[in-house]
Amino acid sequence: MASTTDKEKAPSATEINTPTHEPDLDEIGETEGYIVDVSLVADKSLVQGLKLAPDGHTVLIPQPSSDPNDPLNWSWTKKHVVLIIVSMTAFLPDYGSATGAVALIPQAAIWGMTEDTVNHSQAGNVFMLGPGGLATIILAAYFGRLPVLWYFVIIALLTAAWCAAATSFNSFMAARVLNGFFSTVAQGGGLMFIKDIFFFHEHPRKINIWAGFVILSPYFGPLFTAFILNVTKWEWGFWLLTIMTAVCFLLITFFGEETFYNRHIPASQQAVPKSHWRRIVGIEQWESRKQRSTFWEAFVRPWKVIAKPTVLLSCTYYCFTFAWVVGINTTLSIFLTPLYNFGLKQIGFFYFTPVVAALLGFVSGHWLHDLAARVYMKRHNGILEPEARLAIIWFSTPFMIAGLVLLGFCLENGYHYMVTSLAWGLYVFGIMVTTVAISSYNLDCYPEGSGEVGAWLNQSRTLGGFVISYLQVRWALKTGTETSFGTQAAVLGGMFFIVVILQIYGKRMRTWSGRLHFKTN
């Protein structure tokens, strides 16, 4: 935790507009492509004088300042402590949401309601994950990253405890809706933190870590809760969520750091950190607020981002690709119980399938995304265009389509549960790889809008999940799972053409629509 006795200088409006001397490689990368590896560049004059990574050939994008308080200059340990804290906090919303997927069975019996009706609390929770992410990045652009993270997690902690203590469905529903809004702070704002503290060439692997926590979380919720319900009451599923949220709150309180750094002004004009506790509650960020966006500027940032064609198309694709994750996860126990005569313990064991599949996707992605980028750069004189990130989706899409089709056949025809497990795993493996690819692409397209592109991707997947969680059971009962899951696979396959369009026309769209020109990153 940085601490200094130097006096903070409050820059004037004129000073804030003073340019730095470092080249803006993010801006160059957006418009002309990123030069990442000098060893692959034929014209060495293009990279002369640039700061490189310790390996001697990787260009540091953005170019770090000489300021030790610059998050890009933090130690490896400090950066990864922040990343793990943010990733652990991003684990909470989907974990909490999916906890109700199993808890709804005893809740329906206790409250004298149908399981489908109790599932409405689940849908309300999922829906609020999107608006919560957008609120996060608007407030973070104005107040700073750390205090928004801290205050949101406080409210997430209180509402998680409220979920566990609720004695009626209406009370439980209210708690779930509020918890969804506030718990999503690190999920909706994850890309913002990653962009703040890591260089361009590190992004895919760091996004892979953060996304691993996000993708794994909805499967651990039912897994743990099923075993809990086998020995005790449903409330303990949410008390566990409360304990996990409390752990994240303590980690943020003692080890969290403000990651915002205004690269548009020189180091001599930067706000100097003084007290960790003043930064936690937002006092220091308030004193240096002139270095960030005004509230109106912060408010309009996400709307400028979603107006970009590549972002809108990416969100449309992700909405209709990820929606089935939420639909399957929130309703699968309803299908498994009568089909295989599964009890709570068997349902819990069944959820090991997506956990293993997501971990395989995580391990594969650790090398696949960098490999795809390297192959592209070798063929393009060391230049990496954002659209190169999308190539890996050609690899992941067959897994997702095959998984959905096979899952529909399994649930319709009562195939052995191991085949059902395999089908689910194929889809989860594909979505893990796809999530990192589409997130990396959008971050590369608009690095100065890192928080905004992440929040819109979060909004798109939760919007799709909200709709399908309402429809999944009734749709399957009406048409049969072969038809419903087959239709989902067809939609997913159709959405893949958006990826093809982005690969062919993405750069032209970005050139036509122009840069964001935000006051700060």
PDB file of N, CA and C in Angstrom, residues 120-155:
ATOM      1  N   HIS A 120     -38.536 -16.878 -10.418  1.00  0.00           N
ATOM      2  CA  HIS A 120     -38.605 -15.458 -10.761  1.00  0.00           C
ATOM      3  C   HIS A 120     -37.592 -14.641  -9.954  1.00  0.00           C
ATOM      4  N   SER A 121     -37.309 -15.061  -8.736  1.00  0.00           N
ATOM      5  CA  SER A 121     -36.297 -14.359  -7.944  1.00  0.00           C
ATOM      6  C   SER A 121     -34.925 -14.501  -8.594  1.00  0.00           C
ATOM      7  N   GLN A 122     -34.721 -15.651  -9.208  1.00  0.00           N
ATOM      8  CA  GLN A 122     -33.488 -15.895  -9.945  1.00  0.00           C
ATOM      9  C   GLN A 122     -33.388 -14.977 -11.146  1.00  0.00           C
ATOM     10  N   ALA A 123     -34.483 -14.881 -11.884  1.00  0.00           N
ATOM     11  CA  ALA A 123     -34.495 -14.042 -13.081  1.00  0.00           C
ATOM     12  C   ALA A 123     -34.280 -12.576 -12.717  1.00  0.00           C
ATOM     13  N   GLY A 124     -34.897 -12.128 -11.625  1.00  0.00           N
ATOM     14  CA  GLY A 124     -34.707 -10.745 -11.189  1.00  0.00           C
ATOM     15  C   GLY A 124     -33.271 -10.464 -10.797  1.00  0.00           C
ATOM     16  N   ASN A 125     -32.654 -11.427 -10.145  1.00  0.00           N
ATOM     17  CA  ASN A 125     -31.253 -11.290  -9.760  1.00  0.00           C
ATOM     18  C   ASN A 125     -30.357 -11.200 -10.992  1.00  0.00           C
ATOM     19  N   VAL A 126     -30.589 -12.080 -11.953  1.00  0.00           N
ATOM     20  CA  VAL A 126     -29.787 -12.102 -13.182  1.00  0.00           C
ATOM     21  C   VAL A 126     -29.950 -10.790 -13.950  1.00  0.00           C
ATOM     22  N   PHE A 127     -31.179 -10.304 -14.044  1.00  0.00           N
ATOM     23  CA  PHE A 127     -31.439  -9.073 -14.797  1.00  0.00           C
ATOM     24  C   PHE A 127     -30.642  -7.900 -14.238  1.00  0.00           C
ATOM     25  N   MET A 128     -30.539  -7.789 -12.914  1.00  0.00           N
ATOM     26  CA  MET A 128     -29.888  -6.637 -12.296  1.00  0.00           C
ATOM     27  C   MET A 128     -28.371  -6.670 -12.418  1.00  0.00           C
ATOM     28  N   LEU A 129     -27.802  -7.800 -12.813  1.00  0.00           N
ATOM     29  CA  LEU A 129     -26.356  -7.862 -12.996  1.00  0.00           C
ATOM     30  C   LEU A 129     -25.898  -6.917 -14.103  1.00  0.00           C
ATOM     31  N   GLY A 130     -26.732  -6.714 -15.111  1.00  0.00           N
ATOM     32  CA  GLY A 130     -26.376  -5.830 -16.217  1.00  0.00           C
ATOM     33  C   GLY A 130     -26.367  -4.366 -15.828  1.00  0.00           C
ATOM     34  N   PRO A 131     -27.492  -3.814 -15.340  1.00  0.00           N
ATOM     35  CA  PRO A 131     -27.501  -2.411 -14.904  1.00  0.00           C
ATOM     36  C   PRO A 131     -26.474  -2.120 -13.817  1.00  0.00           C
ATOM     37  N   GLY A 132     -26.221  -3.084 -12.945  1.00  0.00           N
ATOM     38  CA  GLY A 132     -25.209  -2.883 -11.902  1.00  0.00           C
ATOM     39  C   GLY A 132     -23.826  -2.662 -12.488  1.00  0.00           C
ATOM     40  N   GLY A 133     -23.501  -3.387 -13.560  1.00  0.00           N
ATOM     41  CA  GLY A 133     -22.208  -3.204 -14.214  1.00  0.00           C
ATOM     42  C   GLY A 133     -22.089  -1.845 -14.865  1.00  0.00           C
ATOM     43  N   LEU A 134     -23.156  -1.371 -15.506  1.00  0.00           N
ATOM     44  CA  LEU A 134     -23.132  -0.048 -16.130  1.00  0.00           C
ATOM     45  C   LEU A 134     -23.001   1.049 -15.072  1.00  0.00           C
ATOM     46  N   ALA A 135     -23.711   0.903 -13.957  1.00  0.00           N
ATOM     47  CA  ALA A 135     -23.588   1.878 -12.865  1.00  0.00           C
ATOM     48  C   ALA A 135     -22.167   1.900 -12.326  1.00  0.00           C
ATOM     49  N   THR A 136     -21.547   0.751 -12.266  1.00  0.00           N
ATOM     50  CA  THR A 136     -20.173   0.651 -11.766  1.00  0.00           C
ATOM     51  C   THR A 136     -19.214   1.509 -12.567  1.00  0.00           C
ATOM     52  N   ILE A 137     -19.252   1.369 -13.888  1.00  0.00           N
ATOM     53  CA  ILE A 137     -18.243   2.070 -14.691  1.00  0.00           C
ATOM     54  C   ILE A 137     -18.547   3.568 -14.786  1.00  0.00           C
ATOM     55  N   ILE A 138     -19.811   3.946 -14.699  1.00  0.00           N
ATOM     56  CA  ILE A 138     -20.141   5.380 -14.674  1.00  0.00           C
ATOM     57  C   ILE A 138     -19.606   6.016 -13.399  1.00  0.00           C
ATOM     58  N   LEU A 139     -19.882   5.389 -12.265  1.00  0.00           N
ATOM     59  CA  LEU A 139     -19.426   5.935 -10.981  1.00  0.00           C
ATOM     60  C   LEU A 139     -17.907   5.868 -10.856  1.00  0.00           C
ATOM     61  N   ALA A 140     -17.287   4.801 -11.391  1.00  0.00           N
ATOM     62  CA  ALA A 140     -15.831   4.663 -11.300  1.00  0.00           C
ATOM     63  C   ALA A 140     -15.118   5.717 -12.127  1.00  0.00           C
ATOM     64  N   ALA A 141     -15.712   6.117 -13.256  1.00  0.00           N
ATOM     65  CA  ALA A 141     -15.104   7.151 -14.091  1.00  0.00           C
ATOM     66  C   ALA A 141     -15.128   8.511 -13.395  1.00  0.00           C
ATOM     67  N   TYR A 142     -16.041   8.688 -12.451  1.00  0.00           N
ATOM     68  CA  TYR A 142     -16.152   9.965 -11.739  1.00  0.00           C
ATOM     69  C   TYR A 142     -15.503   9.917 -10.359  1.00  0.00           C
ATOM     70  N   PHE A 143     -15.828   8.888  -9.576  1.00  0.00           N
ATOM     71  CA  PHE A 143     -15.359   8.813  -8.195  1.00  0.00           C
ATOM     72  C   PHE A 143     -14.037   8.048  -8.031  1.00  0.00           C
ATOM     73  N   GLY A 144     -13.628   7.278  -9.038  1.00  0.00           N
ATOM     74  CA  GLY A 144     -12.455   6.425  -8.901  1.00  0.00           C
ATOM     75  C   GLY A 144     -12.852   4.970  -8.747  1.00  0.00           C
ATOM     76  N   ARG A 145     -11.901   4.062  -9.021  1.00  0.00           N
ATOM     77  CA  ARG A 145     -12.216   2.635  -9.043  1.00  0.00           C
ATOM     78  C   ARG A 145     -12.420   2.055  -7.638  1.00  0.00           C
ATOM     79  N   LEU A 146     -11.473   2.335  -6.746  1.00  0.00           N
ATOM     80  CA  LEU A 146     -11.447   1.648  -5.447  1.00  0.00           C
ATOM     81  C   LEU A 146     -12.661   1.927  -4.575  1.00  0.00           C
ATOM     82  N   PRO A 147     -13.059   3.205  -4.371  1.00  0.00           N
ATOM     83  CA  PRO A 147     -14.224   3.421  -3.491  1.00  0.00           C
ATOM     84  C   PRO A 147     -15.514   2.818  -4.029  1.00  0.00           C
ATOM     85  N   VAL A 148     -15.697   2.828  -5.350  1.00  0.00           N
ATOM     86  CA  VAL A 148     -16.900   2.213  -5.929  1.00  0.00           C
ATOM     87  C   VAL A 148     -16.897   0.714  -5.659  1.00  0.00           C
ATOM     88  N   LEU A 149     -15.743   0.076  -5.850  1.00  0.00           N
ATOM     89  CA  LEU A 149     -15.618  -1.352  -5.557  1.00  0.00           C
ATOM     90  C   LEU A 149     -15.940  -1.631  -4.089  1.00  0.00           C
ATOM     91  N   TRP A 150     -15.399  -0.824  -3.204  1.00  0.00           N
ATOM     92  CA  TRP A 150     -15.558  -1.033  -1.758  1.00  0.00           C
ATOM     93  C   TRP A 150     -17.009  -0.851  -1.311  1.00  0.00           C
ATOM     94  N   TYR A 151     -17.636   0.255  -1.715  1.00  0.00           N
ATOM     95  CA  TYR A 151     -19.015   0.522  -1.280  1.00  0.00           C
ATOM     96  C   TYR A 151     -20.000  -0.484  -1.870  1.00  0.00           C
ATOM     97  N   PHE A 152     -19.799  -0.855  -3.121  1.00  0.00           N
ATOM     98  CA  PHE A 152     -20.696  -1.829  -3.734  1.00  0.00           C
ATOM     99  C   PHE A 152     -20.614  -3.180  -3.015  1.00  0.00           C
ATOM    100  N   VAL A 153     -19.403  -3.574  -2.649  1.00  0.00           N
ATOM    101  CA  VAL A 153     -19.250  -4.868  -1.973  1.00  0.00           C
ATOM    102  C   VAL A 153     -19.846  -4.827  -0.570  1.00  0.00           C
ATOM    103  N   ILE A 154     -19.812  -3.688   0.104  1.00  0.00           N
ATOM    104  CA  ILE A 154     -20.471  -3.554   1.410  1.00  0.00           C
ATOM    105  C   ILE A 154     -21.964  -3.856   1.270  1.00  0.00           C
ATOM    106  N   ILE A 155     -22.594  -3.245   0.257  1.00  0.00           N
ATOM    107  CA  ILE A 155     -24.037  -3.463   0.064  1.00  0.00           C
ATOM    108  C   ILE A 155     -24.304  -4.896  -0.395  1.00  0.00           C
TER     109      ILE A 155
END
